[in-house]
Amino acid sequence: MTGTADRSAALSAAWAEPWASAVEYWVDAAQRSVLFWDVMRQRGNQDPDKRPFVVVDPRAGHGPGIGGMKPESQIGRALRAGHPCYFIGFLPVPVAGQTLEDIGRAQAEFLQIVAERHPKAEGKPCVMGNCQAGWALAMLAAVKPGIVGPMILAGAPLSYWDGPRGKNPMRYLGGLAGGGWPAALSADLGNGRYDGAHLVQNFESLNPSNTLWSKQYNLYSKVDTEVARYLSFEKWWGGYVQLNANEIETITEDLFVGDKLTAGRLETSSGKPIDLRNITSPIVVFCSQGDNITPPQQALGWILDLYDSTDDIVANGQTIIYAIHDDIGHLGIFVSGRVAAKEHNEFIQNIDLIDTLAPGLYEAVIVEKQADDPNAALIRGDHVVRFEARSINHLRALGINTAEEDMAFATAARVSEINRALYTTVARPFVQAMASEPAAELGRRLNPLRLQYSLFSNRNPAMAPIQVAAERVRENRRPAAADNPFLAFQDLVSSQIVT
C-alpha cells in the first residue's frame, strides 16, 4: 500500500504542473531511446578483424568445458576481449574404432573451417590446448604446419620423463605399474573402451587429504555460503568420458611411458614422422611450479630435447614463449579465475604481438600495472606483460634428467613393451572373450568415483528423508556465532586430520 500511495502522490504533484512534467518526461524518454538503441548497436557489433580463438578440451577423464566452465575463464576472457570463440569437445562415448589420428584430422578440418569463416581476421585462429589437448595440438601443428596461428599449451606434457628427482608421483606411476598394460586390461574389461574415471581417480589420489577430507569439510563448515560454488564444480567434475582401447594404449605406451614424441619415434599412418621442429606457429607454454601432474620440466623439456642452443631455435625459425606460475596447481591452470584474469588475459590481449615476435626463446613476465608506467592510461587491465629474451640455459636451470635417470626410464619403457606383449599374447584373448557390454557397464557404475554420486542422490530412496529434513532446517537455521569456541575446536580437529 505504501508504494501505491507514493505513486499516487507523485502523479498528483506532476499534474499540478503538467507542462513541466511533460517536458521532463519527453526529454527523459528521448534520451532513454537513444541509449537503448546504442545498446542494440553494441550488441550487434563484432569486429571482423578480431582473430578467432579455439579452446580444446583435454579429454583427460572428466567431461567437457574445462576452459569455459565459468565467466572468468579462458573462453570468458577471450569473449570479453571481443574475439569470436570456438570450442572443441568430445562425446562421452567415443566413436567405435576412432584413433588419435582420426581426431587430429577432424580437428584440422574444423580449424580450416574456422579460418574460412573469418577471412578478414588479423591472423589465423589462436588455439588453446589444455593438458592432454596440448600435446595433441602440438602433433597436429607439426604434421600440418601453418594450420593455426599462435598456440597456447597450458599444463601440457611434451617431455614425459623429465621432472625433479623423487617428486611428482605420476611421473613414476608407469614404471611402478609395470608399464602400460594395466590400461590395456582396463580397456578390455570395458569391452573395448577405457573409463576416464580411472584417470580422474589417479588425479584425486595425489592429494588424499583434500579428496577424502578437506573438500567435504570446507563444504560442511561453510554450508550456508559454499553450496553454489561446490555444486558448480562437482557437477562438472563428476561427468566422466571414455576412450577407445587403441587411444589409451597409444597415450600410455608411446607418450607417458615411451616418451617417443621428442625422440622422433612417432609417425602418422602414412609414415610421415612427427617432428615438433616443423611447427611454424608461435608456441606459448604456460606451466606452474605447483603443478604435480605436468611440472615445468615436462612442459618445457622438449625444447632441450630438440635444441642445443637458442641459436638453433632462431635458425629453425621457431618462436617459443614460456610462463611459469609460482604455485597454482594443475587444475587451477585451466579453471582458476585468478589465473584467467591475469595470465590468460595477458596472452589474449597480446596475441597479435606474440604473432609478430622474432624467432627465439622468450619468457612472458607479467607484473602489476603501476601508476608511473609509460602510457599507463592506455594499459588495459591490471597487469603488464614483457617478453624477455632467454637462453637455453634458463631452461636447464629448472633441472633436467641425468643420463642415468633417462636410462632408468628407458629400462621401464622396455619392461612395459615386454609386459604388454605378454599380456597381448597370453591374457588378452581370454579377457576379451569374457568381456561383455553389460559387465563393462556394471564395472563403470561401480567405480568408486561414480558410486559416490549415485549413492548420494535421489536415486537412493534412503536420501528422501534427508531432503525433507534439509528443507525444515533451512527454515529454522540457527548458525553458531563466529566466535563460538567449539567452532574453533572443530577447525583445529580438521587441521589435525589433514596434517
CSV table of C-alpha atoms in Angstrom, one decimal:
chain,number,residue,atom,x,y,z
A,1,MET,CA,0.0,0.0,0.0
A,2,THR,CA,2.9,2.3,0.7
A,3,GLY,CA,4.2,2.0,-2.8
A,4,THR,CA,0.8,2.7,-4.3
A,5,ALA,CA,0.4,5.8,-2.1
A,6,ASP,CA,3.8,7.1,-3.1
A,7,ARG,CA,3.0,6.7,-6.8
A,8,SER,CA,-0.4,8.5,-6.3
A,9,ALA,CA,1.3,11.4,-4.6
A,10,ALA,CA,3.9,11.7,-7.4
A,11,LEU,CA,1.1,11.7,-10.0
A,12,SER,CA,-0.8,14.4,-8.2
A,13,ALA,CA,2.3,16.6,-8.0
A,14,ALA,CA,3.0,16.0,-11.6
A,15,TRP,CA,-0.5,17.0,-12.8
A,16,ALA,CA,-0.2,20.2,-10.7
A,17,GLU,CA,2.5,21.4,-13.3
A,18,PRO,CA,1.5,19.4,-16.4
A,19,TRP,CA,3.7,21.3,-18.9
A,20,ALA,CA,6.9,21.0,-16.8
A,21,SER,CA,6.2,17.3,-16.2
A,22,ALA,CA,5.5,16.7,-19.9
A,23,VAL,CA,8.8,18.3,-21.0
A,24,GLU,CA,10.7,16.4,-18.3
A,25,TYR,CA,9.2,13.1,-19.4
A,26,TRP,CA,9.8,13.6,-23.2
A,27,VAL,CA,13.4,14.6,-22.6
A,28,ASP,CA,13.9,11.5,-20.5
A,29,ALA,CA,12.1,9.3,-23.0
A,30,ALA,CA,14.1,10.6,-25.9
A,31,GLN,CA,17.4,10.1,-24.0
A,32,ARG,CA,16.4,6.6,-23.0
A,33,SER,CA,15.6,5.8,-26.6
A,34,VAL,CA,19.0,6.9,-27.8
A,35,LEU,CA,20.7,4.9,-25.0
A,36,PHE,CA,18.5,1.9,-25.8
A,37,TRP,CA,19.5,1.9,-29.5
A,38,ASP,CA,23.1,2.4,-28.6
A,39,VAL,CA,23.0,-0.8,-26.5
A,40,MET,CA,21.4,-2.5,-29.6
A,41,ARG,CA,24.3,-1.2,-31.6
A,42,GLN,CA,26.9,-2.6,-29.2
A,43,ARG,CA,25.1,-5.9,-29.0
A,44,GLY,CA,25.3,-6.3,-32.8
A,45,ASN,CA,28.9,-5.3,-33.1
A,46,GLN,CA,31.6,-7.9,-33.8
A,47,ASP,CA,34.9,-6.7,-35.1
A,48,PRO,CA,35.6,-8.8,-38.2
A,49,ASP,CA,39.3,-8.2,-37.8
A,50,LYS,CA,39.4,-9.9,-34.4
A,51,ARG,CA,41.3,-13.2,-34.5
A,52,PRO,CA,39.2,-16.2,-33.6
A,53,PHE,CA,40.1,-18.3,-30.5
A,54,VAL,CA,39.6,-22.1,-30.3
A,55,VAL,CA,39.8,-23.8,-26.9
A,56,VAL,CA,40.4,-27.6,-27.0
A,57,ASP,CA,39.3,-29.9,-24.2
A,58,PRO,CA,42.0,-32.1,-22.6
A,59,ARG,CA,39.9,-35.3,-22.7
A,60,ALA,CA,41.7,-36.4,-19.6
A,61,GLY,CA,38.8,-38.3,-18.0
A,62,HIS,CA,36.4,-35.6,-17.0
A,63,GLY,CA,33.6,-34.0,-19.0
A,64,PRO,CA,33.9,-31.1,-21.4
A,65,GLY,CA,34.1,-27.4,-20.5
A,66,ILE,CA,37.3,-27.0,-18.5
A,67,GLY,CA,38.3,-23.9,-20.4
A,68,GLY,CA,34.9,-22.2,-20.2
A,69,MET,CA,33.1,-23.5,-17.1
A,70,LYS,CA,32.5,-20.0,-15.7
A,71,PRO,CA,32.7,-16.4,-17.0
A,72,GLU,CA,36.2,-15.9,-15.5
A,73,SER,CA,37.9,-18.4,-17.8
A,74,GLN,CA,39.8,-18.8,-21.0
A,75,ILE,CA,36.7,-18.5,-23.2
A,76,GLY,CA,35.2,-15.8,-20.9
A,77,ARG,CA,38.3,-13.6,-21.2
A,78,ALA,CA,38.5,-14.1,-25.0
A,79,LEU,CA,34.9,-13.2,-25.4
A,80,ARG,CA,35.3,-10.2,-23.2
A,81,ALA,CA,38.2,-9.0,-25.4
A,82,GLY,CA,35.8,-9.2,-28.4
A,83,HIS,CA,37.2,-12.3,-30.1
A,84,PRO,CA,34.9,-14.9,-31.7
A,85,CYS,CA,35.3,-18.2,-29.8
A,86,TYR,CA,35.0,-21.8,-30.7
A,87,PHE,CA,35.3,-24.9,-28.6
A,88,ILE,CA,36.4,-28.5,-29.4
A,89,GLY,CA,34.9,-31.1,-27.0
A,90,PHE,CA,34.4,-34.8,-27.1
A,91,LEU,CA,31.5,-37.1,-26.8
A,92,PRO,CA,31.3,-39.1,-23.5
A,93,VAL,CA,31.4,-42.3,-25.5
A,94,PRO,CA,33.9,-42.3,-28.4
A,95,VAL,CA,33.0,-43.4,-32.0
A,96,ALA,CA,33.9,-47.1,-32.4
A,97,GLY,CA,37.3,-47.6,-33.9
A,98,GLN,CA,38.3,-43.9,-33.8
A,99,THR,CA,42.0,-43.3,-33.3
A,100,LEU,CA,44.0,-40.3,-32.1
A,101,GLU,CA,45.0,-39.6,-35.7
A,102,ASP,CA,41.3,-39.6,-36.7
A,103,ILE,CA,40.7,-36.9,-34.1
A,104,GLY,CA,43.7,-34.9,-35.4
A,105,ARG,CA,42.2,-35.0,-38.9
A,106,ALA,CA,38.8,-33.9,-37.7
A,107,GLN,CA,40.4,-31.0,-35.7
A,108,ALA,CA,42.3,-29.9,-38.8
A,109,GLU,CA,39.1,-29.8,-40.8
A,110,PHE,CA,37.4,-27.8,-38.1
A,111,LEU,CA,40.3,-25.3,-37.7
A,112,GLN,CA,40.3,-24.8,-41.5
A,113,ILE,CA,36.6,-24.0,-41.4
A,114,VAL,CA,37.1,-21.6,-38.5
A,115,ALA,CA,39.7,-19.8,-40.5
A,116,GLU,CA,37.5,-19.6,-43.6
A,117,ARG,CA,34.6,-18.1,-41.6
A,118,HIS,CA,36.9,-15.2,-40.6
A,119,PRO,CA,38.6,-14.1,-43.8
A,120,LYS,CA,39.2,-10.5,-42.5
A,121,ALA,CA,40.8,-11.6,-39.3
A,122,GLU,CA,44.2,-10.2,-38.4
A,123,GLY,CA,45.6,-13.7,-38.3
A,124,LYS,CA,45.0,-17.4,-38.1
A,125,PRO,CA,43.0,-18.8,-35.2
A,126,CYS,CA,44.7,-18.9,-31.8
A,127,VAL,CA,44.3,-22.4,-30.4
A,128,MET,CA,44.5,-23.1,-26.6
A,129,GLY,CA,45.3,-26.7,-25.8
A,130,ASN,CA,44.7,-27.7,-22.2
A,131,CYS,CA,46.6,-30.6,-20.6
A,132,GLN,CA,46.4,-33.6,-23.0
A,133,ALA,CA,45.0,-31.4,-25.7
A,134,GLY,CA,48.3,-29.6,-25.7
A,135,TRP,CA,50.4,-32.5,-27.0
A,136,ALA,CA,47.6,-33.4,-29.4
A,137,LEU,CA,47.6,-29.8,-30.8
A,138,ALA,CA,51.4,-29.8,-31.0
A,139,MET,CA,51.4,-33.0,-33.0
A,140,LEU,CA,48.8,-31.6,-35.3
A,141,ALA,CA,50.7,-28.4,-35.9
A,142,ALA,CA,53.9,-30.5,-36.6
A,143,VAL,CA,52.1,-32.6,-39.2
A,144,LYS,CA,50.2,-29.7,-40.8
A,145,PRO,CA,52.5,-26.6,-40.3
A,146,GLY,CA,50.8,-23.3,-40.6
A,147,ILE,CA,47.2,-24.6,-40.0
A,148,VAL,CA,46.9,-22.4,-36.8
A,149,GLY,CA,48.1,-19.1,-35.5
A,150,PRO,CA,49.7,-18.8,-32.1
A,151,MET,CA,49.3,-21.9,-29.9
A,152,ILE,CA,48.9,-21.7,-26.1
A,153,LEU,CA,49.8,-25.0,-24.4
A,154,ALA,CA,48.5,-24.9,-20.8
A,155,GLY,CA,49.7,-27.6,-18.4
A,156,ALA,CA,50.6,-29.8,-21.4
A,157,PRO,CA,53.3,-32.5,-21.1
A,158,LEU,CA,55.5,-32.9,-24.1
A,159,SER,CA,58.7,-34.4,-22.5
A,160,TYR,CA,57.3,-37.2,-20.3
A,161,TRP,CA,60.4,-38.5,-18.5
A,162,ASP,CA,61.6,-35.1,-17.3
A,163,GLY,CA,61.0,-33.8,-13.8
A,164,PRO,CA,62.6,-33.2,-10.4
A,165,ARG,CA,64.1,-36.3,-8.8
A,166,GLY,CA,61.8,-38.0,-6.3
A,167,LYS,CA,58.9,-35.7,-6.8
A,168,ASN,CA,55.6,-35.9,-8.7
A,169,PRO,CA,54.4,-39.5,-8.2
A,170,MET,CA,52.6,-39.5,-11.6
A,171,ARG,CA,56.0,-39.4,-13.3
A,172,TYR,CA,56.8,-42.8,-11.8
A,173,LEU,CA,53.4,-44.4,-12.0
A,174,GLY,CA,54.0,-46.1,-15.3
A,175,GLY,CA,57.2,-47.8,-14.1
A,176,LEU,CA,55.7,-48.9,-10.8
A,177,ALA,CA,52.7,-50.4,-12.6
A,178,GLY,CA,55.0,-52.4,-14.9
A,179,GLY,CA,54.2,-50.2,-17.9
A,180,GLY,CA,51.0,-49.5,-19.8
A,181,TRP,CA,49.5,-53.0,-19.8
A,182,PRO,CA,47.0,-52.2,-16.9
A,183,ALA,CA,45.4,-49.6,-19.2
A,184,ALA,CA,45.0,-52.2,-21.9
A,185,LEU,CA,43.5,-54.6,-19.3
A,186,SER,CA,41.0,-51.9,-18.1
A,187,ALA,CA,40.0,-51.2,-21.7
A,188,ASP,CA,39.4,-54.9,-22.4
A,189,LEU,CA,37.3,-55.2,-19.3
A,190,GLY,CA,35.4,-52.2,-20.5
A,191,ASN,CA,34.5,-54.1,-23.7
A,192,GLY,CA,37.0,-52.1,-25.8
A,193,ARG,CA,36.6,-48.7,-24.0
A,194,TYR,CA,38.7,-47.2,-21.3
A,195,ASP,CA,36.8,-45.5,-18.4
A,196,GLY,CA,38.2,-42.0,-18.0
A,197,ALA,CA,37.1,-42.1,-14.3
A,198,HIS,CA,40.4,-44.0,-13.7
A,199,LEU,CA,42.4,-41.0,-14.9
A,200,VAL,CA,40.4,-38.7,-12.6
A,201,GLN,CA,41.0,-41.2,-9.8
A,202,ASN,CA,44.7,-41.0,-10.3
A,203,PHE,CA,44.5,-37.2,-10.0
A,204,GLU,CA,42.4,-37.5,-6.8
A,205,SER,CA,44.9,-39.9,-5.3
A,206,LEU,CA,47.7,-37.3,-5.5
A,207,ASN,CA,46.1,-35.3,-2.7
A,208,PRO,CA,44.2,-37.8,-0.5
A,209,SER,CA,43.8,-35.3,2.4
A,210,ASN,CA,41.9,-33.0,0.1
A,211,THR,CA,39.9,-35.8,-1.7
A,212,LEU,CA,38.9,-37.6,1.5
A,213,TRP,CA,38.5,-34.7,3.9
A,214,SER,CA,39.3,-31.1,3.1
A,215,LYS,CA,36.9,-30.7,0.2
A,216,GLN,CA,34.0,-32.1,2.1
A,217,TYR,CA,34.9,-30.3,5.4
A,218,ASN,CA,35.1,-27.0,3.6
A,219,LEU,CA,31.5,-27.5,2.4
A,220,TYR,CA,30.3,-28.7,5.8
A,221,SER,CA,31.9,-25.8,7.7
A,222,LYS,CA,30.5,-23.2,5.3
A,223,VAL,CA,27.4,-24.9,4.2
A,224,ASP,CA,25.4,-21.7,4.3
A,225,THR,CA,27.6,-20.0,1.7
A,226,GLU,CA,29.5,-22.7,-0.2
A,227,VAL,CA,26.8,-24.7,-1.8
A,228,ALA,CA,26.6,-22.9,-5.2
A,229,ARG,CA,30.4,-23.0,-5.7
A,230,TYR,CA,30.7,-26.6,-4.6
A,231,LEU,CA,27.9,-27.9,-6.8
A,232,SER,CA,29.0,-25.9,-9.9
A,233,PHE,CA,32.4,-27.6,-9.7
A,234,GLU,CA,31.3,-31.1,-8.7
A,235,LYS,CA,28.6,-31.4,-11.3
A,236,TRP,CA,31.2,-30.7,-13.9
A,237,TRP,CA,34.0,-32.8,-12.2
A,238,GLY,CA,31.7,-35.8,-11.9
A,239,GLY,CA,31.0,-36.2,-15.6
A,240,TYR,CA,33.5,-38.8,-16.9
A,241,VAL,CA,34.3,-39.7,-20.5
A,242,GLN,CA,35.6,-42.8,-22.2
A,243,LEU,CA,38.4,-43.5,-24.7
A,244,ASN,CA,38.8,-46.3,-27.1
A,245,ALA,CA,41.3,-49.1,-26.2
A,246,ASN,CA,43.7,-48.1,-29.0
A,247,GLU,CA,43.6,-44.4,-27.9
A,248,ILE,CA,44.6,-45.1,-24.3
A,249,GLU,CA,47.2,-47.6,-25.3
A,250,THR,CA,48.9,-45.1,-27.6
A,251,ILE,CA,48.8,-42.5,-24.9
A,252,THR,CA,50.3,-44.7,-22.3
A,253,GLU,CA,52.8,-46.7,-24.3
A,254,ASP,CA,54.0,-44.1,-26.8
A,255,LEU,CA,53.9,-41.0,-24.8
A,256,PHE,CA,53.9,-41.3,-21.0
A,257,VAL,CA,55.9,-44.5,-20.7
A,258,GLY,CA,57.7,-44.5,-24.0
A,259,ASP,CA,58.4,-40.7,-24.3
A,260,LYS,CA,58.6,-41.1,-28.1
A,261,LEU,CA,57.4,-37.7,-29.2
A,262,THR,CA,60.5,-35.7,-28.9
A,263,ALA,CA,62.7,-38.7,-29.8
A,264,GLY,CA,61.3,-38.7,-33.3
A,265,ARG,CA,59.9,-42.1,-32.9
A,266,LEU,CA,56.3,-41.3,-33.7
A,267,GLU,CA,54.8,-41.1,-37.2
A,268,THR,CA,51.4,-40.9,-38.9
A,269,SER,CA,49.7,-43.9,-40.5
A,270,SER,CA,51.2,-42.8,-43.8
A,271,GLY,CA,54.7,-43.0,-42.4
A,272,LYS,CA,55.2,-39.2,-42.0
A,273,PRO,CA,57.4,-38.5,-38.9
A,274,ILE,CA,56.0,-36.2,-36.3
A,275,ASP,CA,58.8,-33.6,-35.6
A,276,LEU,CA,57.9,-30.7,-33.3
A,277,ARG,CA,60.6,-28.6,-35.1
A,278,ASN,CA,58.2,-28.4,-38.1
A,279,ILE,CA,55.8,-26.2,-36.1
A,280,THR,CA,55.8,-22.7,-37.7
A,281,SER,CA,53.3,-21.1,-35.3
A,282,PRO,CA,54.4,-19.2,-32.2
A,283,ILE,CA,54.2,-21.5,-29.2
A,284,VAL,CA,53.2,-20.3,-25.8
A,285,VAL,CA,53.9,-22.7,-22.9
A,286,PHE,CA,52.1,-22.0,-19.7
A,287,CYS,CA,53.1,-24.2,-16.7
A,288,SER,CA,53.4,-23.9,-12.9
A,289,GLN,CA,55.9,-24.9,-10.2
A,290,GLY,CA,52.8,-26.1,-8.2
A,291,ASP,CA,51.7,-28.5,-10.9
A,292,ASN,CA,52.3,-32.1,-9.8
A,293,ILE,CA,50.8,-33.5,-12.9
A,294,THR,CA,52.8,-31.6,-15.5
A,295,PRO,CA,55.8,-29.9,-13.8
A,296,PRO,CA,57.7,-27.3,-15.8
A,297,GLN,CA,60.3,-29.8,-16.8
A,298,GLN,CA,57.7,-31.9,-18.6
A,299,ALA,CA,56.1,-28.8,-20.2
A,300,LEU,CA,59.4,-27.3,-21.3
A,301,GLY,CA,61.9,-30.2,-21.6
A,302,TRP,CA,61.0,-30.8,-25.2
A,303,ILE,CA,62.9,-27.7,-26.1
A,304,LEU,CA,66.1,-29.1,-24.6
A,305,ASP,CA,65.4,-32.4,-26.3
A,306,LEU,CA,65.3,-30.7,-29.7
A,307,TYR,CA,67.7,-27.8,-29.5
A,308,ASP,CA,71.3,-27.4,-28.1
A,309,SER,CA,71.2,-23.6,-28.1
A,310,THR,CA,69.0,-20.6,-28.6
A,311,ASP,CA,70.7,-20.0,-31.9
A,312,ASP,CA,69.4,-23.4,-33.1
A,313,ILE,CA,65.8,-22.2,-32.3
A,314,VAL,CA,66.4,-19.0,-34.2
A,315,ALA,CA,67.9,-20.8,-37.1
A,316,ASN,CA,64.9,-23.1,-37.3
A,317,GLY,CA,62.6,-20.1,-37.3
A,318,GLN,CA,60.6,-21.1,-34.2
A,319,THR,CA,59.1,-18.6,-31.7
A,320,ILE,CA,58.7,-20.1,-28.2
A,321,ILE,CA,57.3,-18.2,-25.2
A,322,TYR,CA,57.0,-19.6,-21.8
A,323,ALA,CA,55.5,-18.5,-18.5
A,324,ILE,CA,55.9,-20.3,-15.2
A,325,HIS,CA,53.4,-19.7,-12.4
A,326,ASP,CA,54.8,-19.9,-8.8
A,327,ASP,CA,52.3,-22.1,-7.1
A,328,ILE,CA,49.0,-22.8,-8.9
A,329,GLY,CA,48.1,-26.5,-9.2
A,330,HIS,CA,47.4,-28.4,-12.4
A,331,LEU,CA,43.6,-27.9,-12.4
A,332,GLY,CA,44.0,-24.2,-11.5
A,333,ILE,CA,45.9,-23.5,-14.7
A,334,PHE,CA,42.6,-24.0,-16.6
A,335,VAL,CA,39.8,-23.2,-14.1
A,336,SER,CA,41.2,-20.6,-11.7
A,337,GLY,CA,39.5,-17.3,-12.1
A,338,ARG,CA,42.6,-15.6,-10.7
A,339,VAL,CA,44.8,-17.2,-13.4
A,340,ALA,CA,42.2,-16.4,-16.1
A,341,ALA,CA,42.2,-12.7,-15.1
A,342,LYS,CA,46.0,-12.5,-15.1
A,343,GLU,CA,47.9,-14.9,-17.3
A,344,HIS,CA,45.3,-16.0,-19.8
A,345,ASN,CA,44.0,-12.4,-20.1
A,346,GLU,CA,47.5,-11.1,-20.9
A,347,PHE,CA,48.1,-13.9,-23.5
A,348,ILE,CA,44.8,-13.0,-25.2
A,349,GLN,CA,45.3,-9.2,-25.0
A,350,ASN,CA,48.7,-9.5,-26.6
A,351,ILE,CA,48.1,-12.4,-29.0
A,352,ASP,CA,48.8,-10.2,-32.1
A,353,LEU,CA,52.1,-9.1,-30.6
A,354,ILE,CA,53.0,-12.7,-29.9
A,355,ASP,CA,52.3,-13.5,-33.5
A,356,THR,CA,54.9,-10.9,-34.6
A,357,LEU,CA,57.8,-11.8,-32.3
A,358,ALA,CA,61.0,-12.7,-34.0
A,359,PRO,CA,62.1,-16.3,-33.7
A,360,GLY,CA,63.8,-17.2,-30.4
A,361,LEU,CA,63.1,-18.1,-26.8
A,362,TYR,CA,61.2,-15.7,-24.6
A,363,GLU,CA,59.8,-15.6,-21.1
A,364,ALA,CA,56.5,-13.8,-20.5
A,365,VAL,CA,57.0,-11.8,-17.4
A,366,ILE,CA,53.7,-10.5,-16.0
A,367,VAL,CA,53.7,-7.8,-13.4
A,368,GLU,CA,51.1,-5.5,-11.7
A,369,LYS,CA,50.4,-2.2,-13.6
A,370,GLN,CA,52.0,0.8,-11.9
A,371,ALA,CA,50.7,4.4,-12.0
A,372,ASP,CA,54.1,5.6,-13.2
A,373,ASP,CA,54.3,3.1,-16.1
A,374,PRO,CA,54.7,4.8,-19.5
A,375,ASN,CA,51.3,5.5,-21.1
A,376,ALA,CA,49.7,3.9,-18.0
A,377,ALA,CA,46.3,5.2,-19.1
A,378,LEU,CA,46.5,3.1,-22.3
A,379,ILE,CA,47.1,-0.2,-20.5
A,380,ARG,CA,44.1,-2.4,-20.4
A,381,GLY,CA,43.6,-4.4,-17.3
A,382,ASP,CA,45.6,-4.6,-14.1
A,383,HIS,CA,48.8,-6.2,-15.5
A,384,VAL,CA,51.6,-5.6,-17.9
A,385,VAL,CA,53.5,-8.3,-19.8
A,386,ARG,CA,57.0,-8.2,-21.1
A,387,PHE,CA,58.5,-10.8,-23.4
A,388,GLU,CA,62.1,-11.1,-22.3
A,389,ALA,CA,64.7,-13.0,-24.4
A,390,ARG,CA,66.0,-16.1,-22.7
A,391,SER,CA,68.7,-18.7,-23.4
A,392,ILE,CA,68.5,-22.5,-23.3
A,393,ASN,CA,70.5,-22.3,-20.0
A,394,HIS,CA,67.5,-20.7,-18.3
A,395,LEU,CA,65.6,-23.9,-19.0
A,396,ARG,CA,68.5,-26.1,-18.0
A,397,ALA,CA,68.4,-24.3,-14.6
A,398,LEU,CA,65.0,-25.8,-14.0
A,399,GLY,CA,66.6,-29.2,-13.7
A,400,ILE,CA,66.8,-31.9,-16.4
A,401,ASN,CA,67.3,-35.6,-16.2
A,402,THR,CA,70.8,-37.0,-15.9
A,403,ALA,CA,71.9,-39.8,-18.3
A,404,GLU,CA,71.4,-42.3,-15.5
A,405,GLU,CA,67.8,-41.1,-15.0
A,406,ASP,CA,67.0,-41.3,-18.7
A,407,MET,CA,68.4,-44.8,-18.7
A,408,ALA,CA,66.2,-45.9,-15.8
A,409,PHE,CA,63.1,-44.6,-17.6
A,410,ALA,CA,64.2,-46.2,-20.8
A,411,THR,CA,64.5,-49.5,-18.9
A,412,ALA,CA,61.0,-49.1,-17.6
A,413,ALA,CA,59.8,-48.4,-21.1
A,414,ARG,CA,61.4,-51.6,-22.3
A,415,VAL,CA,59.8,-53.6,-19.5
A,416,SER,CA,56.5,-52.1,-20.5
A,417,GLU,CA,56.9,-53.3,-24.0
A,418,ILE,CA,57.7,-56.8,-22.8
A,419,ASN,CA,54.7,-56.9,-20.4
A,420,ARG,CA,52.4,-55.5,-23.0
A,421,ALA,CA,53.5,-58.2,-25.5
A,422,LEU,CA,53.0,-60.9,-22.8
A,423,TYR,CA,49.5,-59.6,-22.0
A,424,THR,CA,48.5,-59.2,-25.6
A,425,THR,CA,49.7,-62.8,-26.4
A,426,VAL,CA,48.7,-64.7,-23.3
A,427,ALA,CA,45.9,-62.9,-21.4
A,428,ARG,CA,44.1,-60.6,-23.8
A,429,PRO,CA,42.3,-63.3,-25.9
A,430,PHE,CA,40.7,-64.7,-22.7
A,431,VAL,CA,39.8,-61.3,-21.2
A,432,GLN,CA,38.2,-60.1,-24.5
A,433,ALA,CA,36.3,-63.4,-24.8
A,434,MET,CA,34.8,-62.9,-21.3
A,435,ALA,CA,34.1,-59.2,-21.6
A,436,SER,CA,30.6,-58.0,-22.4
A,437,GLU,CA,28.9,-54.7,-22.6
A,438,PRO,CA,26.6,-55.4,-19.5
A,439,ALA,CA,29.6,-56.4,-17.4
A,440,ALA,CA,31.6,-53.4,-18.7
A,441,GLU,CA,28.7,-51.0,-17.8
A,442,LEU,CA,28.4,-52.6,-14.4
A,443,GLY,CA,32.1,-52.0,-13.8
A,444,ARG,CA,31.7,-48.4,-14.8
A,445,ARG,CA,28.8,-47.9,-12.5
A,446,LEU,CA,30.6,-49.5,-9.5
A,447,ASN,CA,33.7,-47.3,-9.9
A,448,PRO,CA,34.1,-45.5,-6.6
A,449,LEU,CA,34.0,-42.1,-8.1
A,450,ARG,CA,30.7,-42.7,-9.9
A,451,LEU,CA,29.3,-44.6,-6.9
A,452,GLN,CA,29.7,-41.7,-4.6
A,453,TYR,CA,27.4,-39.6,-6.8
A,454,SER,CA,24.8,-42.2,-7.4
A,455,LEU,CA,24.6,-43.3,-3.7
A,456,PHE,CA,24.0,-39.8,-2.5
A,457,SER,CA,21.3,-38.8,-4.9
A,458,ASN,CA,17.5,-39.1,-5.4
A,459,ARG,CA,18.1,-42.5,-7.0
A,460,ASN,CA,18.8,-43.8,-3.5
A,461,PRO,CA,15.4,-43.9,-1.5
A,462,ALA,CA,17.4,-43.6,1.7
A,463,MET,CA,18.2,-39.9,0.8
A,464,ALA,CA,14.5,-38.9,0.7
A,465,PRO,CA,14.3,-38.1,4.4
A,466,ILE,CA,17.4,-36.1,4.1
A,467,GLN,CA,15.8,-33.8,1.6
A,468,VAL,CA,12.7,-33.3,3.8
A,469,ALA,CA,14.8,-32.6,6.9
A,470,ALA,CA,17.1,-30.2,5.0
A,471,GLU,CA,14.1,-28.1,3.9
A,472,ARG,CA,13.0,-27.8,7.6
A,473,VAL,CA,16.5,-27.0,8.8
A,474,ARG,CA,16.8,-24.1,6.2
A,475,GLU,CA,13.5,-22.6,7.5
A,476,ASN,CA,14.8,-22.7,11.1
A,477,ARG,CA,18.6,-22.3,10.6
A,478,ARG,CA,20.4,-21.2,13.8
A,479,PRO,CA,24.1,-20.9,13.0
A,480,ALA,CA,26.6,-20.7,15.9
A,481,ALA,CA,28.3,-17.3,16.5
A,482,ALA,CA,31.6,-16.8,14.7
A,483,ASP,CA,33.4,-16.6,18.0
A,484,ASN,CA,32.0,-19.8,19.4
A,485,PRO,CA,34.9,-21.7,20.9
A,486,PHE,CA,33.6,-25.1,19.7
A,487,LEU,CA,33.8,-23.8,16.1
A,488,ALA,CA,37.5,-23.0,16.7
A,489,PHE,CA,38.0,-26.5,18.2
A,490,GLN,CA,36.2,-28.0,15.2
A,491,ASP,CA,38.7,-26.3,12.8
A,492,LEU,CA,41.6,-27.4,15.0
A,493,VAL,CA,40.5,-31.0,14.8
A,494,SER,CA,40.1,-30.7,11.0
A,495,SER,CA,43.6,-29.3,10.6
A,496,GLN,CA,45.0,-32.2,12.7
A,497,ILE,CA,43.3,-34.7,10.4
A,498,VAL,CA,44.8,-33.1,7.3
A,499,THR,CA,48.3,-33.0,8.7
